[in-house]
PDB file of C-alpha atoms in Angstrom:
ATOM      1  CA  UNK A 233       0.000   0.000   0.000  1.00 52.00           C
ATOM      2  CA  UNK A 234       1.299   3.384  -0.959  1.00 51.00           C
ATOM      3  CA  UNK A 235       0.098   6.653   0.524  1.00 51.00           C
ATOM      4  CA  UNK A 236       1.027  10.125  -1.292  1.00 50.00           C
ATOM      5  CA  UNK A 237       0.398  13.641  -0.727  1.00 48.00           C
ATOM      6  CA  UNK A 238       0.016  12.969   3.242  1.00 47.00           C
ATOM      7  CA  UNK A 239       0.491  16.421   4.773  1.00 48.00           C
ATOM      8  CA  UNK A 240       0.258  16.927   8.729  1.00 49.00           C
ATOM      9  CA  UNK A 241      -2.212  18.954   8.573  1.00 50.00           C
ATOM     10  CA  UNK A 242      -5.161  19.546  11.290  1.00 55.00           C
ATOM     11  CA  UNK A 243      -8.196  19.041   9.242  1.00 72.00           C
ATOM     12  CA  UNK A 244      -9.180  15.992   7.934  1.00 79.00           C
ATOM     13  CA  UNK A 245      -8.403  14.999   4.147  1.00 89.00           C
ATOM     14  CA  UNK A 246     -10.354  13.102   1.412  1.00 91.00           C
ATOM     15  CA  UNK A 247      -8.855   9.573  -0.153  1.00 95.00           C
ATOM     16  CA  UNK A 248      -8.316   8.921  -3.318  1.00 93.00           C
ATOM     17  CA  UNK A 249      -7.981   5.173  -4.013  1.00 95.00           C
ATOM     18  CA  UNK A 250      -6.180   4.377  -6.996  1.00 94.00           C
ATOM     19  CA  UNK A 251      -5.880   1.081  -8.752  1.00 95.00           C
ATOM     20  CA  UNK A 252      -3.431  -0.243 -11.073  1.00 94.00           C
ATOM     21  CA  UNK A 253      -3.599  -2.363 -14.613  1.00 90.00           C
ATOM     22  CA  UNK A 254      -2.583  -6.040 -14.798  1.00 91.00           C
ATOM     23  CA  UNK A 255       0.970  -6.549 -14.884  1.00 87.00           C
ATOM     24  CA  UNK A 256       1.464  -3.238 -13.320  1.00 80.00           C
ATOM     25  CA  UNK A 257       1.769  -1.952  -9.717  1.00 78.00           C
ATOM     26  CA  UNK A 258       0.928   0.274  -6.933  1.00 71.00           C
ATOM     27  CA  UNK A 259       4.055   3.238  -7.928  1.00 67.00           C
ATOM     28  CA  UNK A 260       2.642   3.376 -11.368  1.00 64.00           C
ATOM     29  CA  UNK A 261       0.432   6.212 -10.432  1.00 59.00           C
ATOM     30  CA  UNK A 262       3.493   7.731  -8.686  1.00 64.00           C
ATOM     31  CA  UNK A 263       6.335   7.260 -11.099  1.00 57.00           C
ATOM     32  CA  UNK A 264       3.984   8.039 -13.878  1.00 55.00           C
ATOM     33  CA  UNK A 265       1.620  10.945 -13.172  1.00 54.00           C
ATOM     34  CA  UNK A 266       1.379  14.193 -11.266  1.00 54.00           C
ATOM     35  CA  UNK A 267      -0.702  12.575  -8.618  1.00 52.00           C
ATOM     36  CA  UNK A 268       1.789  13.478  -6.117  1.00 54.00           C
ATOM     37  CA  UNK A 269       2.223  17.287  -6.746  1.00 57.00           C
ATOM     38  CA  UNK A 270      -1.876  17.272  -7.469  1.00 57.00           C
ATOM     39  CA  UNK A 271      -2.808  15.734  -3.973  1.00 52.00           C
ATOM     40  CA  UNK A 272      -0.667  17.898  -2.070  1.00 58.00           C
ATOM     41  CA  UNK A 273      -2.102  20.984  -3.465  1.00 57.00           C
ATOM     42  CA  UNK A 274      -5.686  19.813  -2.881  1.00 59.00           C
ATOM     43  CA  UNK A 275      -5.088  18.696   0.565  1.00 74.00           C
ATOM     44  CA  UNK A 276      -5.889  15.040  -0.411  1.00 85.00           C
ATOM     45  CA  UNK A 277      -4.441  11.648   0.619  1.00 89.00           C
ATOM     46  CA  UNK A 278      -3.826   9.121  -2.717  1.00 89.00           C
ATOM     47  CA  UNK A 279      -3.988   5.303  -1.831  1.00 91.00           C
ATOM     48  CA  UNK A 280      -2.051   3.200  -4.389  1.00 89.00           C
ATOM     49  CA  UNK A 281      -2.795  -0.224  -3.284  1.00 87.00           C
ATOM     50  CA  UNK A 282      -0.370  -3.159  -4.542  1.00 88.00           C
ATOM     51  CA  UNK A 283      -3.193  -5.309  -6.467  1.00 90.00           C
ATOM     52  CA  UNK A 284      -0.795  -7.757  -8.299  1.00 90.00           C
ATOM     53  CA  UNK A 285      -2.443  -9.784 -10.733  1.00 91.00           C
ATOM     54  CA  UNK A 286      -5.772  -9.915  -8.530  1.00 93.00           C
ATOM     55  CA  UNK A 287      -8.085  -8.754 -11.399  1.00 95.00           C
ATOM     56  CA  UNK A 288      -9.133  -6.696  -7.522  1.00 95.00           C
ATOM     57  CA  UNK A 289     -11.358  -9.900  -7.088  1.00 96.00           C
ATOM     58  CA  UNK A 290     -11.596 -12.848  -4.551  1.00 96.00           C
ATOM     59  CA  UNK A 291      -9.725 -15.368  -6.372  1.00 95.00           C
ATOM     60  CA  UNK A 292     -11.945 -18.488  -7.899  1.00 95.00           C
ATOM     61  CA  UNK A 293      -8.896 -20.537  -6.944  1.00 95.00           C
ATOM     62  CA  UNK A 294      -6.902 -19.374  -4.406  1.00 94.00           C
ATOM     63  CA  UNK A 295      -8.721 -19.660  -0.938  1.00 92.00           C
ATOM     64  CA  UNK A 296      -5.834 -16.619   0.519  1.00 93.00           C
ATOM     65  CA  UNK A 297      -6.443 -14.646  -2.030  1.00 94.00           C
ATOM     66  CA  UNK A 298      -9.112 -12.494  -0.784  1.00 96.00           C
ATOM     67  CA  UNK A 299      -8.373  -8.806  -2.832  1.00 96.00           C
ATOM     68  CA  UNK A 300     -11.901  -7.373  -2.751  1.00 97.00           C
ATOM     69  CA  UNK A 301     -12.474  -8.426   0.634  1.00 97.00           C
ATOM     70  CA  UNK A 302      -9.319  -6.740   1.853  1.00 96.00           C
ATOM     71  CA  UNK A 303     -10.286  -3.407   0.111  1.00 96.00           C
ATOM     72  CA  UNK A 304     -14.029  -3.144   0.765  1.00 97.00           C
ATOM     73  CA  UNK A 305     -13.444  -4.310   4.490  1.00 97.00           C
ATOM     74  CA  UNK A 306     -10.311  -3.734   5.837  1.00 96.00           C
ATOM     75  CA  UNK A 307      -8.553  -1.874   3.658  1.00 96.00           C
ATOM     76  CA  UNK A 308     -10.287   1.168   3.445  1.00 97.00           C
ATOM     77  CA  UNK A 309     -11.381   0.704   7.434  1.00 97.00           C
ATOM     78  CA  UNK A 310      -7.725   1.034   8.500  1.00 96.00           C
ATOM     79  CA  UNK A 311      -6.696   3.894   6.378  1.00 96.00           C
ATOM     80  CA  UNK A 312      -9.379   5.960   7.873  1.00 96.00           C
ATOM     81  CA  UNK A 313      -8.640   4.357  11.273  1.00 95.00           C
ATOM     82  CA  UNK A 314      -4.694   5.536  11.146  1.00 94.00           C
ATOM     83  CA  UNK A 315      -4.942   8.610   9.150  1.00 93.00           C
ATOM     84  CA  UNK A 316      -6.278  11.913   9.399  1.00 91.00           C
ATOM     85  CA  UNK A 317      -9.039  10.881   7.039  1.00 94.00           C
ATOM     86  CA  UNK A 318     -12.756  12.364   5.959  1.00 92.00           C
ATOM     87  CA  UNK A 319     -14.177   8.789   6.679  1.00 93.00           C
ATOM     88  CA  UNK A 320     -17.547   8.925   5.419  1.00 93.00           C
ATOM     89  CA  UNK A 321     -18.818   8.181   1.130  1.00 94.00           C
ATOM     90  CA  UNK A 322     -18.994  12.754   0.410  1.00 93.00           C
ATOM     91  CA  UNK A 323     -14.847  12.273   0.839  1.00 94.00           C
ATOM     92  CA  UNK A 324     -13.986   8.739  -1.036  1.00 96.00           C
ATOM     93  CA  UNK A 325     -13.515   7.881  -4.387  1.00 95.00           C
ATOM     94  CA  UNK A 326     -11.986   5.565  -6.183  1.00 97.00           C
ATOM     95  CA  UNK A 327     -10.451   5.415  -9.807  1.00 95.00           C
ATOM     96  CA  UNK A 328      -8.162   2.963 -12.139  1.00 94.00           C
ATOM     97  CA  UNK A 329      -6.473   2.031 -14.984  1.00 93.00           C
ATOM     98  CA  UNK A 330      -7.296  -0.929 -16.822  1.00 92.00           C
ATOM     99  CA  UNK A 331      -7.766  -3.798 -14.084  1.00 94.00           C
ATOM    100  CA  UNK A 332      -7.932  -1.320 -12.003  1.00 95.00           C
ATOM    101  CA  UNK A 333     -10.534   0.671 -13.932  1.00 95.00           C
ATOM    102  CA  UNK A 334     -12.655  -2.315 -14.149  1.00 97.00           C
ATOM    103  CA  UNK A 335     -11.789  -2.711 -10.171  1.00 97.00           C
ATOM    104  CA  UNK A 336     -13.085   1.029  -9.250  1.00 97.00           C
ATOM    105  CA  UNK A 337     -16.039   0.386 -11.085  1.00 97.00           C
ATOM    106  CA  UNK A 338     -17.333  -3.009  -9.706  1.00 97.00           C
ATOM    107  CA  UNK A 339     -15.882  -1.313  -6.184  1.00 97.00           C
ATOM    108  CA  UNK A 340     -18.353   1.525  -6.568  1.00 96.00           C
ATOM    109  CA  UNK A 341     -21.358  -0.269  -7.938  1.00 96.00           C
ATOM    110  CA  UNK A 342     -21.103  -2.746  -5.135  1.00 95.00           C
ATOM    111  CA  UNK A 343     -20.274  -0.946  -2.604  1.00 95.00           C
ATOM    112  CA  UNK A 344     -22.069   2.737  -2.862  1.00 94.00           C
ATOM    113  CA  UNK A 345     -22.090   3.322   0.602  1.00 94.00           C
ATOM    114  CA  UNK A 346     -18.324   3.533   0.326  1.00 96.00           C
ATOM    115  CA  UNK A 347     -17.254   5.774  -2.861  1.00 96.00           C
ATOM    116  CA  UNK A 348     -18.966   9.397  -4.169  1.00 94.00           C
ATOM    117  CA  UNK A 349     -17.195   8.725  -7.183  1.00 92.00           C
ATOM    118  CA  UNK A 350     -15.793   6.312  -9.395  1.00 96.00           C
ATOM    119  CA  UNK A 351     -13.533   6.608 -12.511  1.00 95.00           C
ATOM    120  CA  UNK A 352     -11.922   4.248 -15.231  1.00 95.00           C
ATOM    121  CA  UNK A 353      -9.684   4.597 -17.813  1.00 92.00           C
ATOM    122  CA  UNK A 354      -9.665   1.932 -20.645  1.00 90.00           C
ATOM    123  CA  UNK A 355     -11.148  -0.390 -18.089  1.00 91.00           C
ATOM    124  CA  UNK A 356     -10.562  -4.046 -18.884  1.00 92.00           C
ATOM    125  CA  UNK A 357     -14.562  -4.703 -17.699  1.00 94.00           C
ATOM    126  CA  UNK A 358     -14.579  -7.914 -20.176  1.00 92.00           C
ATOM    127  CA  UNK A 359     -12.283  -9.557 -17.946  1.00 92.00           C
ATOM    128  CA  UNK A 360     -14.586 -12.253 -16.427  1.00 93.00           C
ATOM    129  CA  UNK A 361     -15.823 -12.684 -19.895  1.00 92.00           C
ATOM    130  CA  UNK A 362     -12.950 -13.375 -21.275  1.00 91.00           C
ATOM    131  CA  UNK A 363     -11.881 -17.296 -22.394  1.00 91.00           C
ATOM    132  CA  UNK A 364     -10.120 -19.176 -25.019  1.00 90.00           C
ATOM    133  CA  UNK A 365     -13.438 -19.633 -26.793  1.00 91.00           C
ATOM    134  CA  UNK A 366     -13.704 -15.472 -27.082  1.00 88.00           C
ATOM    135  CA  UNK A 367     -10.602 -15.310 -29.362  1.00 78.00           C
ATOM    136  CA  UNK A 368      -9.719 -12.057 -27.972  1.00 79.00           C
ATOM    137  CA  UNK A 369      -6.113 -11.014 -28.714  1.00 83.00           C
ATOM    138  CA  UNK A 370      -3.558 -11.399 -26.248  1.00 84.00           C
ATOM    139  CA  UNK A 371      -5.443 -14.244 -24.007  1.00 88.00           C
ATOM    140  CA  UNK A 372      -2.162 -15.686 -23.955  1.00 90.00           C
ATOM    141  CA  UNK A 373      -0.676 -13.217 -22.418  1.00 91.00           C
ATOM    142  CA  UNK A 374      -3.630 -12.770 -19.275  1.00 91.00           C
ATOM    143  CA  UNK A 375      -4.728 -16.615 -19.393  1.00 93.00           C
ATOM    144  CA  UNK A 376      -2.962 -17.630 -16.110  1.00 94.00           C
ATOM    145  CA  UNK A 377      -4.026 -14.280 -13.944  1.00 94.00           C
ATOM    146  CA  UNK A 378      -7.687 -14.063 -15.484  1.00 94.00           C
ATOM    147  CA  UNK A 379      -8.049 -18.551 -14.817  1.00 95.00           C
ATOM    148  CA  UNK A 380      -6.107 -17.689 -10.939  1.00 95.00           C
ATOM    149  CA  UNK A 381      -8.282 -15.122 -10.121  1.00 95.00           C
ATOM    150  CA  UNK A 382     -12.030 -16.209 -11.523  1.00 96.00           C
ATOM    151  CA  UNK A 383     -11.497 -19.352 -12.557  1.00 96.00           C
ATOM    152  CA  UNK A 384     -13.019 -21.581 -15.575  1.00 95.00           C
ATOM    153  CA  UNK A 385     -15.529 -19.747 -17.896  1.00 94.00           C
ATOM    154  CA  UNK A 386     -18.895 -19.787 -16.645  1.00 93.00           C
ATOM    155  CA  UNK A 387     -17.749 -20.135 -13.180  1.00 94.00           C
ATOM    156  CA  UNK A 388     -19.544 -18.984 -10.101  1.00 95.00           C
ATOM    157  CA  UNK A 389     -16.669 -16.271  -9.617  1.00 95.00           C
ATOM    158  CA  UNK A 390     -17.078 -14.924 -13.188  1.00 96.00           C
ATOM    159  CA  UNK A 391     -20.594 -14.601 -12.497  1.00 96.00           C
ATOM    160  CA  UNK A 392     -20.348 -12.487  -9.313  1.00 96.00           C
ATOM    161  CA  UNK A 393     -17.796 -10.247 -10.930  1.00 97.00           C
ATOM    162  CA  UNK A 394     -19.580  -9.755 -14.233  1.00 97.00           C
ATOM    163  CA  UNK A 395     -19.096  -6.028 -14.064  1.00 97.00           C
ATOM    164  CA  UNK A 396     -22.155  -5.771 -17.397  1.00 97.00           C
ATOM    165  CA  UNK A 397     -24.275  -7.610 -14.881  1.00 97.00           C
ATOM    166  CA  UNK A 398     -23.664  -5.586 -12.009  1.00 97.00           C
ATOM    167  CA  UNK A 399     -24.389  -2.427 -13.433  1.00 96.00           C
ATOM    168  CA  UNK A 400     -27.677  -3.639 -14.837  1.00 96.00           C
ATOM    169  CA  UNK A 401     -28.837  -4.858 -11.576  1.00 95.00           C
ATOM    170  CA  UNK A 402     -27.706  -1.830  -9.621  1.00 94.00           C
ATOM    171  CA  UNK A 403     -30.738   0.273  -8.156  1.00 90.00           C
ATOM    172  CA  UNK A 404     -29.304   3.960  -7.834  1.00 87.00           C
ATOM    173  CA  UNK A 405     -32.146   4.849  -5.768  1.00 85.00           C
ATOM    174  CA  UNK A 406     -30.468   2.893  -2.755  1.00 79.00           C
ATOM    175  CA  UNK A 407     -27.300   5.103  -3.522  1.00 82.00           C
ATOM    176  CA  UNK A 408     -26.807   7.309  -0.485  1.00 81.00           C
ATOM    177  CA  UNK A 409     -26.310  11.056  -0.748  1.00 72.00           C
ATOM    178  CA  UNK A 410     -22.829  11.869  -0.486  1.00 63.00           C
TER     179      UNK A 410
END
């Protein structure tokens, strides 16, 4: 887990959680963007969490592997339990890149209560729809992290983590105000 733009200041700050692509990690949005100089002048803390090859699910196959539980419950629980955070869904968002687009998204949509805001960038939200049968170019290349992580098509962890499915069943009148 990386924290930027942490000031000591008095007031409480808003969080930014930001989540990386596949094959990438958590000092991508450091090493690459002006994140850094950005959250300092906006008083805001930026959460890079390391999300490895997670696809920012529970894996299908791996009992340990528990990514989306971590965030959603612990994760986000402890940040605002150790820093001087606004803990409550008007000071939270979340955005990512890839993986971790499709991750802020299926994040936000499950979890409203959590995140005023959302954001992707050329999310990857075919992931759990993705097999050898789709023919999409470069499964080669994600077959072991998209079979560790959700397992065999049509399996119950696909299904769960069908981002096109969660959107359609998600009732915005439950959203709370921010």
């Amino acid at each position: 887990i990386g924290v930027t733009g942490v000031q000591t200041v008095a007031l409480p700050s808003s969080v930014l959680y930001l989540l990386h692509g596949l094959f990438g990690d958590r000092n991508n949005w450091v090493e690459s963007t002006s994140r850094r100089r950005e959250a300092r002048r906006q008083d805001l803390i930026v959460i890079t969490a390391k999300g490895g090859d997670s696809c920012y699910v529970n894996s299908a196959t791996k009992q340990n592997d528990r990514f989306e539980s971590y965030f959603l419950n612990e994760l986000i629980p402890a940040i605002d339990g150790s820093l001087r955070t606004k803990p409550r869904r008007g000071s939270r968002g979340i955005a990512g890149l890839s993986m971790g687009g499709y991750g802020s998204l299926k994040f936000a949509l499950k979890r409203p209560d959590l995140f005023a805001f959302a954001s992707s960038s050329s999310g990857a939200f075919n992931g759990p729809l993705l097999s050898e049968a789709t023919g999409f170019y470069g499964w080669e290349e994600m077959r072991p992290s998209i079979l560790k992580a959700l397992g065999k098509p049509h399996s119950r962890a696909r299904k769960v983590n069908d981002l096109w499915r969660i959107a359609s069943e998600f009732d915005a009148s439950k959203c709370p105000a921010p």
